[in-house]
Amino acid sequence: MPAAADPVPTGPPPTVPSGAPTGVPAVLATVPEPLIRARGLTKRFGRFTAVDAVDFDVAPGEAFGFLGPNGAGKTSTMRMIGCVSPVTAGSLSVFGMDPHTDGGRIRARLGVVPQADTLDMELTVRENLLIYGRYFDLPRREALRRAAELLQFVQLAERADDEVEPLSGGMKRRLTIARSLINEPELLLLDEPTTGLDPQARHLLWDRLYRLKQRGVTLVLTTHYMDEAEQLCDRLVVMDKARIVAEGSPRELIERHSSREVTELRFAPGVQESLGGRLDGLADRVEWLPDRVLLYAADGEAAARAAHGRGIRAESVLVRRSTLEDVFLRLTGRSLVE
Amino acid sequence: MALRGALRIVEHDAMVYRRTWRGGIVTTILGPFLFLASMGLGLGGYVDRGGSAAVLGGVSYLAFLAPGLLAAQAMQTAAFESTYPILGRIQWDKTYLAALATPIGVDDLVWGELGWIAVRLTFACGIFLIVMAGFGAVHSPLAVLDLPVAVLTGLAFAAPIVAFSATQRRDSGFNAIFRFGVTPLFLFSGTFFPVDRLPEPLQPVAWITPLYHGVDLARALSLGRVDPLPAGVHLVVLVAFAAGGVALARAAFRRRLRV
Ligand SMILES: Nc1ncnc2c1ncn2[C@@H]1O[C@H](COP(=O)(O)OP(=O)(O)OP(=O)(O)O)[C@@H](O)[C@H]1O
Ligand SMILES: [Mg+2]
């Protein structure tokens, strides 16, 4: 069973919906201060704009996701939140503080899993955690105690005194995740945390993240896996070309941007190209992918029957519920995993 | 606060060193022995018999050479520690990025790395000084001050080289530093013979390099012949190189890491 199937109701976040006018702070005065607040947040590298005036709030205790195709600006946004990359324009506050002036104090309360591993190849597995604890000013004994605990947590205890280099990619990822928890962060920033993990390790991590969330840790993550987003995120935004193009809970996004059901038609080689306009009008929307055609309709069976009625013979027909993948496709014109 | 962050980086480097020191310790101890025995005693025997006393200021070649070698070794140690380890952490492993996700700041990295280099220099130069004394190459109690002078000489190189390393993406640039910087300075900065023996046009070149100042000051101290004016100039030059290097390193680290 998915770990997040019966989440403790944290309640939908009491924040401004994206796209709402930002000049209405009076309404916001009554709701709790968001943990992260971005208004017009912008990041430019030279003349290139990687993040273009995005607005979002993350409430305490929430699991918030960034979805988007490669290059959308997810990592750039995460790095600004993590106070390692200066904000070019707009405003950003984390824990109510300004990253520009209080970067160190904010980072003291953050855990960060960067997209690319930054493990210390000059040290052993355990020493990686120990020195990280020291950077957070933990006493040595405490850092060692937590290191041992975290190595259990990510199932690397047997490798504690090994070098980092020979670890497998997934093991390195798990070590990075353990490292991000050494300071018992209130806010965890996870940039594609499970990329490179095998399915078992992914489920393990989801379970651990879910537990952290229950303890009140706020999670902000990016992912290319829609199941991960659906399982973990209370709310997410879809980014495309440096902008936020949609915002809501996974369910809301599906309701708003996709039909209830989807019918997938797969054809023998060459057939799909010859269909021309014969599928027009069969569904609310028809999406042509390289290897299949998707019919978006409230009643997928009916759409399948209608296609059959027109004499269209698919090699396989699959009717399923809409997923985030469909939303993503609709909004960005690209599939989630490329 | 600032100091604490830098000390964490020193601690990191010490942790790395704890795993790797065995490789370097033999050369650190044996190096001074071999150099002083072969060049100071061996070569020095010929030099002293050749009526060099006037040129060398009336002391044996060994006593002349040893403090110069001390300063030159500080330069070499500093150059090595400021190149590959820094590039590795900034470019290959990206461990500075990991540190910067914690309360550690960019300046902590710079001060911490230079702090660790100072520790390494103190250790290496301390051993050198002891060996030097064992060879009878020390003529004055002021020679104890050769330790801080050698460390300062090392830092006068380390700081600007750290700044350079922080701008590099490959290690190919380091060849130039060693081939056109470290090696010629080692040979022509007054370590093996007085700078006034150099061809006239080259002498000013020696004066503007930090090694010449380190060598001359270390030598004055170990021979007990300190002249306040040149000594003051030497100190000012060494401090200026170190301070200028720190400013460059801070800017280079910021440009590279705070993107
Ligand atoms: N340091 C940098 N200098 C110049 N351009 C950069 C830099 N970092 C990111 N970019 C550019 O900014 C854009 C957004 O990059 P970013 O890494 O934020 O995307 P992303 O959404 O995380 O993508 P992915 O899913 O591939 O990780 C890209 O076009 C990238 O080339
Ligand atoms: Mg990214």
XYZ file of C-alpha atoms and ligand atoms in Angstrom:
629
model
C 0.000 0.000 0.000
C 1.273 3.487 -0.730
C 2.558 5.124 2.399
C 0.725 8.363 1.766
C -2.680 6.813 1.029
C -4.123 7.836 4.374
C -2.319 11.005 5.245
C -2.914 12.734 8.508
C -5.023 15.667 7.394
C -2.682 18.594 7.484
C -5.369 20.587 5.755
C -4.986 22.389 2.527
C -2.515 25.172 2.959
C -4.027 28.482 3.898
C -2.285 30.400 1.233
C -3.084 32.621 -1.684
C -3.890 30.643 -4.769
C -1.332 31.204 -7.450
C -2.369 33.887 -9.827
C -4.277 35.784 -7.173
C -3.407 39.447 -6.993
C -0.496 39.925 -4.646
C -1.624 43.284 -3.351
C -4.026 41.871 -0.758
C -1.950 41.331 2.353
C -4.847 42.263 4.659
C -6.505 38.925 3.931
C -3.290 37.124 4.773
C -2.848 38.782 8.116
C -4.977 36.172 9.868
C -3.334 33.019 8.535
C -0.131 31.602 10.002
C 3.105 32.964 8.594
C 4.256 30.726 5.734
C 7.583 29.011 6.205
C 8.675 30.073 2.760
C 7.243 33.009 0.909
C 8.299 34.036 -2.572
C 6.951 37.051 -4.441
C 8.187 37.905 -7.884
C 11.169 35.671 -7.166
C 13.609 35.920 -10.041
C 16.962 34.374 -10.878
C 19.061 35.479 -13.796
C 22.383 34.102 -14.965
C 23.810 36.921 -17.008
C 21.027 37.807 -19.407
C 19.360 34.422 -19.145
C 16.331 34.226 -16.863
C 16.160 30.853 -15.105
C 13.351 31.781 -12.706
C 10.941 34.453 -13.826
C 8.977 36.268 -11.126
C 7.399 33.289 -9.399
C 5.069 33.535 -6.396
C 4.494 30.709 -3.940
C 4.050 29.997 -0.265
C 4.948 26.900 1.680
C 3.131 26.370 4.956
C 4.755 24.808 8.024
C 4.417 21.017 8.006
C 3.430 20.841 4.377
C 4.993 18.703 1.638
C 5.404 20.930 -1.371
C 6.595 19.825 -4.793
C 8.121 21.408 -7.867
C 7.410 19.586 -11.100
C 8.688 20.625 -14.463
C 10.676 19.556 -17.489
C 14.461 19.803 -17.648
C 15.647 23.372 -17.425
C 12.363 24.700 -16.035
C 14.136 26.406 -13.140
C 13.409 24.010 -10.276
C 16.972 23.659 -9.063
C 17.589 27.379 -9.410
C 14.577 28.015 -7.194
C 15.655 25.414 -4.646
C 19.128 26.907 -4.448
C 17.708 30.320 -3.694
C 15.552 28.854 -0.937
C 18.636 27.074 0.375
C 20.419 30.438 0.638
C 23.324 29.338 -1.530
C 22.347 31.293 -4.616
C 21.639 35.014 -4.370
C 18.185 36.222 -5.375
C 18.340 38.436 -8.474
C 15.012 40.200 -7.945
C 11.762 39.883 -6.052
C 11.440 38.853 -2.453
C 12.020 35.624 -0.622
C 11.667 34.856 3.038
C 12.466 31.580 4.767
C 11.466 31.117 8.422
C 10.486 34.764 8.212
C 14.091 35.757 7.524
C 15.816 37.224 4.513
C 18.326 34.866 2.840
C 20.495 37.829 1.928
C 21.095 38.978 5.483
C 20.344 35.839 7.518
C 21.626 33.094 5.213
C 23.660 31.390 7.913
C 20.849 31.371 10.437
C 18.395 30.003 7.887
C 20.785 27.308 6.702
C 21.294 26.195 10.293
C 17.672 24.988 10.261
C 17.660 23.486 6.759
C 18.499 20.071 5.384
C 19.526 19.976 1.751
C 19.725 17.102 -0.731
C 21.204 18.710 -3.854
C 20.444 17.340 -7.286
C 24.064 16.339 -7.848
C 25.809 14.556 -5.006
C 28.461 16.620 -3.277
C 29.878 13.922 -1.050
C 33.374 14.251 0.308
C 35.526 11.696 -1.473
C 38.429 12.500 0.843
C 36.554 11.113 3.839
C 34.841 7.878 4.838
C 31.092 7.395 4.921
C 30.901 8.072 8.647
C 33.294 11.015 8.483
C 31.075 12.612 5.857
C 28.299 12.755 8.416
C 30.597 13.679 11.277
C 32.116 16.709 9.577
C 28.702 17.823 8.392
C 27.477 17.692 11.956
C 30.483 19.759 12.935
C 29.608 22.363 10.321
C 26.311 22.666 12.165
C 28.238 23.060 15.392
C 27.202 19.774 16.929
C 29.566 18.449 19.574
C 31.650 15.566 18.210
C 29.983 12.938 20.369
C 26.529 14.051 19.363
C 27.502 14.181 15.702
C 28.875 10.640 15.917
C 25.761 9.411 17.686
C 23.496 10.887 15.042
C 25.761 9.614 12.277
C 25.406 6.052 13.550
C 21.653 6.447 13.803
C 21.299 7.934 10.334
C 23.472 5.258 8.762
C 21.026 2.724 10.165
C 18.170 4.820 8.867
C 19.458 4.676 5.287
C 20.796 1.130 5.660
C 24.464 1.971 5.222
C 25.699 0.993 8.672
C 27.927 -1.797 7.323
C 29.684 0.675 5.055
C 30.361 3.223 7.798
C 34.142 3.037 7.596
C 34.400 2.580 3.856
C 35.490 5.138 1.337
C 32.702 6.956 -0.465
C 33.997 6.581 -4.005
C 33.249 2.864 -4.460
C 29.653 3.147 -3.189
C 26.982 2.588 -5.807
C 25.053 5.579 -7.116
C 22.015 4.718 -5.015
C 24.112 4.286 -1.892
C 25.698 7.679 -2.446
C 22.244 9.148 -2.786
C 21.208 7.570 0.497
C 24.312 8.918 2.175
C 23.480 12.381 0.868
C 20.018 12.033 2.327
C 21.404 10.905 5.687
C 23.763 13.857 5.644
C 20.894 16.281 5.091
C 19.283 15.089 8.328
C 22.297 15.440 10.635
C 21.085 18.781 12.030
C 17.497 17.571 12.517
C 16.213 20.193 10.085
C 12.806 21.823 10.289
C 12.727 22.221 6.535
C 14.089 19.669 4.124
C 14.927 20.652 0.540
C 15.110 17.618 -1.711
C 16.164 18.118 -5.332
C 15.265 14.908 -7.156
C 15.937 12.844 -4.051
C 15.170 9.432 -5.534
C 16.774 9.761 -8.946
C 19.098 6.800 -9.247
C 17.492 4.785 -6.475
C 16.164 1.290 -7.054
C 12.431 0.777 -6.381
C 13.025 -0.724 -2.970
C 15.227 2.174 -1.895
C 12.706 4.658 -3.242
C 9.914 3.143 -1.194
C 12.162 3.131 1.833
C 12.887 6.797 1.325
C 9.243 7.686 0.796
C 8.448 5.963 4.034
C 11.197 7.884 5.850
C 10.086 11.170 4.376
C 6.519 10.456 5.349
C 7.618 9.836 8.931
C 9.619 13.048 8.997
C 6.571 14.874 7.767
C 4.475 13.392 10.538
C 7.020 14.736 12.988
C 6.312 18.184 11.592
C 9.221 18.556 9.187
C 8.321 20.630 6.145
C 9.335 19.051 2.850
C 10.066 20.846 -0.387
C 11.012 18.583 -3.241
C 11.470 18.424 -6.967
C 10.882 15.251 -8.894
C 10.386 13.807 -12.336
C 8.351 10.918 -10.951
C 4.634 11.568 -10.844
C 4.007 8.711 -8.447
C 6.453 10.329 -6.092
C 4.711 13.671 -6.411
C 1.307 12.069 -5.887
C 2.462 10.107 -2.879
C 4.452 12.751 -1.114
C 3.101 16.155 -2.006
C 0.168 17.882 -0.394
C 0.533 20.570 -2.942
C 2.676 21.225 -5.924
C 3.458 23.680 -8.624
C 4.272 22.894 -12.212
C 7.098 24.996 -13.604
C 7.782 25.481 -17.262
C 10.232 27.848 -18.900
C 11.079 29.665 -15.660
C 7.436 30.270 -14.701
C 4.854 28.579 -12.543
C 2.066 27.400 -14.829
C -0.191 25.619 -12.328
C -0.558 25.160 -8.616
C -2.694 22.912 -6.403
C -2.980 19.512 -4.765
C -2.380 16.541 -7.062
C -6.132 15.857 -7.078
C -7.042 19.465 -7.826
C -4.578 19.625 -10.663
C -5.968 16.485 -12.229
C -9.527 17.755 -11.916
C -8.649 21.147 -13.296
C -6.357 20.194 -16.139
C -7.330 16.719 -17.240
C -10.405 14.586 -17.829
C -11.501 11.922 -15.392
C -10.304 9.066 -17.563
C -7.818 8.450 -20.317
C -7.945 5.881 -23.080
C -4.570 4.852 -24.451
C -4.498 3.429 -27.966
C -1.420 1.689 -29.314
C -1.163 0.771 -32.957
C 0.884 -1.522 -35.131
C 3.890 0.273 -36.645
C 2.854 2.777 -39.289
C -0.849 2.726 -38.475
C -0.851 5.727 -36.148
C 0.581 7.969 -38.868
C -2.185 6.961 -41.285
C -5.082 7.836 -38.999
C -5.269 11.452 -40.116
C -8.285 13.212 -38.576
C -10.255 10.047 -37.874
C -10.011 10.430 -34.117
C -11.308 13.997 -34.092
C -14.273 14.591 -31.800
C -13.976 11.248 -30.046
C -12.886 12.805 -26.773
C -12.527 16.153 -25.008
C -8.950 16.179 -26.188
C -6.654 13.942 -28.208
C -2.928 13.815 -27.484
C -0.548 12.288 -30.019
C 2.567 10.760 -28.495
C 5.291 9.099 -30.551
C 4.221 5.622 -29.489
C 0.511 6.009 -28.693
C -2.564 8.210 -28.810
C -4.325 9.409 -25.663
C -8.052 10.162 -25.614
C -9.093 12.384 -22.716
C -12.734 11.785 -21.776
C -14.967 11.510 -18.720
C -15.924 8.006 -19.819
C -12.923 6.199 -21.229
C -14.843 3.026 -22.149
C -17.284 5.060 -24.213
C -14.429 6.735 -26.061
C -12.862 3.351 -26.777
C -16.176 2.047 -28.104
C -16.644 5.122 -30.269
C -13.194 4.637 -31.797
C -13.980 1.032 -32.489
C -17.307 2.113 -34.035
C -15.362 4.245 -36.508
C -13.461 1.183 -37.567
C -10.251 2.151 -35.843
C -8.405 -1.013 -34.799
C -5.776 -0.523 -32.129
C -3.338 -3.237 -31.106
C -4.038 -2.491 -27.478
C -6.558 -0.357 -25.670
C -6.074 0.738 -22.078
C -8.589 2.759 -20.074
C -7.220 4.314 -16.913
C -7.750 7.203 -14.549
C -6.048 10.506 -15.245
C -2.750 11.020 -13.461
C -0.395 13.883 -12.847
C 1.508 12.716 -15.883
C -1.468 13.763 -18.017
C -1.613 17.134 -16.313
C 2.057 17.578 -16.909
C 1.749 16.646 -20.551
C -1.108 19.056 -20.987
C 0.660 21.954 -19.327
C 4.167 21.571 -20.642
C 3.648 19.562 -23.805
C 6.246 17.094 -22.595
C 6.159 13.867 -20.646
C 7.456 13.838 -17.110
C 10.252 11.341 -17.513
C 12.192 12.071 -20.664
C 31.304 33.289 14.690
C 33.502 33.872 11.698
C 36.432 32.229 13.426
C 34.345 29.241 14.394
C 33.328 28.569 10.796
C 36.952 28.757 9.653
C 37.993 26.377 12.424
C 35.457 23.843 11.157
C 37.173 23.887 7.780
C 40.545 23.431 9.473
C 38.989 20.508 11.289
C 37.812 19.076 7.987
C 41.263 19.315 6.480
C 42.807 17.775 9.576
C 40.330 14.895 9.253
C 41.449 14.374 5.668
C 45.101 14.635 6.687
C 44.634 12.037 9.410
C 43.872 9.565 6.637
C 46.700 10.573 4.328
C 49.619 11.861 6.414
C 51.663 8.669 6.166
C 52.341 9.341 2.513
C 54.041 12.673 3.128
C 55.633 12.384 6.525
C 58.817 10.671 5.344
C 59.642 13.353 2.808
C 58.794 16.064 5.338
C 61.423 14.731 7.728
C 63.928 13.234 5.325
C 63.845 16.145 2.869
C 65.627 18.646 5.107
C 68.245 16.026 6.034
C 69.065 15.192 2.456
C 69.150 18.788 1.312
C 71.304 20.057 4.149
C 73.667 17.094 3.973
C 74.180 17.115 0.226
C 74.067 20.825 -0.548
C 75.027 22.333 2.788
C 77.829 19.972 3.733
C 78.744 18.303 0.450
C 78.565 21.182 -1.980
C 79.255 23.635 0.837
C 82.650 22.005 1.420
C 83.784 23.091 -2.018
C 82.182 26.499 -1.779
C 83.841 27.275 1.554
C 87.273 26.249 0.237
C 86.846 28.478 -2.785
C 87.176 31.668 -0.766
C 83.493 32.551 -0.769
C 83.489 34.047 2.715
C 83.345 37.616 1.438
C 80.387 36.973 -0.824
C 78.473 35.035 1.806
C 79.143 37.507 4.590
C 81.783 35.482 6.372
C 79.693 32.409 7.215
C 79.818 28.824 6.040
C 77.780 27.881 3.000
C 75.677 25.610 5.197
C 74.720 28.465 7.512
C 74.028 30.672 4.514
C 71.980 28.085 2.665
C 69.851 26.541 5.444
C 67.529 29.491 6.224
C 67.106 30.117 2.512
C 66.069 26.532 1.981
C 63.687 26.823 4.888
C 61.849 29.721 3.226
C 61.954 28.022 -0.160
C 60.493 24.859 1.272
C 57.690 26.892 2.816
C 56.927 28.236 -0.649
C 56.846 24.762 -2.171
C 54.663 23.278 0.539
C 52.311 26.230 0.299
C 52.107 26.027 -3.489
C 51.223 22.382 -3.417
C 48.609 22.725 -0.684
C 47.015 25.681 -2.487
C 46.548 23.993 -5.820
C 45.291 20.414 -6.120
C 43.335 20.155 -2.843
C 41.528 23.426 -3.523
C 40.687 22.588 -7.127
C 39.499 19.157 -6.032
C 37.095 20.595 -3.533
C 35.834 23.369 -5.749
C 35.610 21.520 -9.067
C 35.904 17.757 -8.799
C 34.074 16.746 -5.621
C 32.194 20.030 -5.144
C 32.501 19.638 -1.410
C 32.558 23.387 -0.904
C 29.005 23.456 -2.221
C 28.097 20.920 0.432
C 29.706 23.019 3.150
C 27.952 26.155 1.925
C 24.566 24.500 2.461
C 25.363 24.629 6.194
C 26.032 27.727 8.299
C 29.563 27.775 6.832
C 30.083 30.834 4.621
C 32.378 31.574 1.708
C 34.830 33.520 3.859
C 34.991 30.634 6.310
C 36.208 28.464 3.445
C 38.967 30.910 2.527
C 40.157 31.531 6.067
C 39.812 27.884 6.968
C 41.848 26.614 4.035
C 44.563 29.194 4.648
C 44.442 28.366 8.344
C 45.055 24.721 7.576
C 47.898 25.595 5.216
C 49.399 27.615 8.051
C 49.158 24.552 10.287
C 50.859 22.404 7.678
C 53.566 25.033 7.197
C 54.180 25.301 10.914
C 54.653 21.572 11.096
C 56.895 21.226 8.041
C 58.991 24.309 8.794
C 59.266 23.379 12.468
C 60.821 20.067 11.503
C 63.115 21.804 9.056
C 64.263 24.235 11.723
C 65.026 21.442 14.155
C 67.049 19.549 11.561
C 68.811 22.786 10.700
C 69.778 23.302 14.315
C 71.000 19.705 14.454
C 73.359 20.473 11.583
C 74.744 23.408 13.507
C 73.435 25.762 10.835
C 71.840 28.155 13.320
C 73.963 31.011 14.652
C 71.535 32.959 16.793
C 68.623 32.363 19.174
C 66.651 34.742 16.933
C 66.369 31.748 14.619
C 63.225 30.693 16.474
C 61.578 33.609 14.691
C 62.381 31.847 11.448
C 59.361 29.690 12.095
C 56.760 32.478 11.864
C 58.734 34.089 9.037
C 58.721 30.857 7.057
C 55.010 30.379 7.688
C 54.346 33.949 6.574
C 56.449 33.370 3.462
C 54.381 30.309 2.711
C 51.149 32.244 3.173
C 52.394 35.017 0.899
C 52.310 32.343 -1.807
C 49.364 30.316 -0.577
C 46.823 33.140 -0.548
C 47.254 34.296 -4.147
C 47.628 30.728 -5.410
C 44.418 29.685 -3.637
C 42.749 32.589 -5.422
C 44.130 31.336 -8.739
C 43.028 27.770 -8.059
C 39.496 28.961 -7.379
C 39.298 30.268 -10.940
C 40.441 27.003 -12.557
C 38.397 24.145 -13.969
C 41.303 21.848 -14.808
C 44.690 21.291 -13.245
C 46.590 22.224 -16.397
C 47.088 25.797 -15.163
C 49.116 24.506 -12.248
C 51.945 23.437 -14.530
C 52.581 27.069 -15.303
C 52.643 27.972 -11.623
C 55.245 25.364 -10.826
C 57.297 25.679 -13.992
C 57.361 29.448 -14.349
C 56.763 30.450 -10.749
C 57.886 28.084 -8.061
C 60.909 26.533 -9.743
C 62.619 29.726 -10.971
C 61.975 31.434 -7.661
C 63.417 28.480 -5.847
C 66.604 28.795 -7.889
C 67.034 32.551 -8.166
C 65.635 34.209 -5.056
C 68.799 34.208 -3.030
C 68.424 30.720 -1.640
C 71.581 29.280 -3.149
C 73.563 32.448 -3.821
C 73.052 36.128 -3.007
C 70.721 37.971 -5.313
C 73.426 40.539 -6.107
C 75.193 37.779 -8.057
C 72.306 37.749 -10.520
C 72.723 39.653 -13.794
C 71.976 43.298 -13.053
C 68.618 43.525 -14.923
C 67.247 40.488 -13.116
C 67.872 41.750 -9.621
C 64.755 43.937 -9.409
C 62.717 40.914 -10.491
C 63.950 39.045 -7.455
C 63.123 41.988 -5.206
C 59.459 41.988 -6.096
C 58.927 38.290 -5.432
C 57.982 37.272 -1.929
C 60.515 34.478 -1.711
C 63.489 36.821 -1.819
C 62.086 38.709 1.167
C 61.371 35.511 3.064
C 64.833 34.148 2.386
C 66.649 37.320 3.342
C 64.668 37.803 6.542
C 65.015 34.161 7.610
C 68.743 34.363 6.956
C 69.194 37.590 8.889
C 67.457 36.036 11.867
C 69.309 32.747 11.876
C 72.667 34.489 11.481
C 71.722 37.050 14.124
C 72.385 39.966 11.776
C 69.072 41.749 11.686
C 69.024 45.219 10.199
C 65.709 46.851 11.149
C 65.061 48.688 7.881
C 65.379 45.841 5.380
C 63.757 43.499 7.887
C 60.773 45.841 8.092
C 60.538 46.048 4.318
C 60.663 42.259 4.053
C 57.835 41.910 6.537
C 55.699 44.527 4.822
C 56.122 42.859 1.435
C 55.269 39.413 2.788
C 52.210 40.685 4.625
C 51.111 42.620 1.558
C 51.270 39.515 -0.637
C 49.352 37.477 1.918
C 46.715 40.159 2.467
C 46.318 40.886 -1.232
C 46.020 37.173 -1.852
C 43.302 36.829 0.765
C 41.295 39.625 -0.844
C 41.641 37.976 -4.255
C 40.766 34.564 -2.862
C 37.625 35.848 -1.179
C 36.491 37.466 -4.406
C 37.339 34.372 -6.474
C 35.523 32.022 -4.114
C 32.491 34.255 -4.117
C 32.401 34.527 -7.884
C 32.770 30.792 -8.295
C 30.495 29.529 -5.546
C 27.784 32.141 -4.996
C 26.047 31.778 -8.348
N 25.123 28.555 -12.926
C 24.390 28.709 -14.038
N 24.826 29.504 -15.026
C 24.110 29.675 -16.151
N 22.929 29.104 -16.388
C 22.436 28.306 -15.455
C 23.129 28.051 -14.229
N 22.391 27.208 -13.489
C 21.290 26.936 -14.200
N 21.305 27.593 -15.380
C 20.270 27.545 -16.418
O 19.032 27.836 -15.836
C 18.012 27.040 -16.404
C 17.250 26.339 -15.299
O 18.106 25.387 -14.715
P 17.670 24.527 -13.468
O 18.856 23.713 -13.081
O 17.074 25.415 -12.448
O 16.546 23.606 -14.124
P 15.768 22.380 -13.488
O 14.331 22.702 -13.554
O 16.320 22.029 -12.162
O 16.087 21.237 -14.554
P 16.361 19.660 -14.335
O 15.035 18.994 -14.282
O 17.105 19.280 -15.578
O 17.163 19.503 -13.112
C 18.694 26.091 -17.380
O 18.521 26.594 -18.677
C 20.140 26.139 -16.985
O 20.979 25.978 -18.098
Mg 17.270 20.444 -11.428
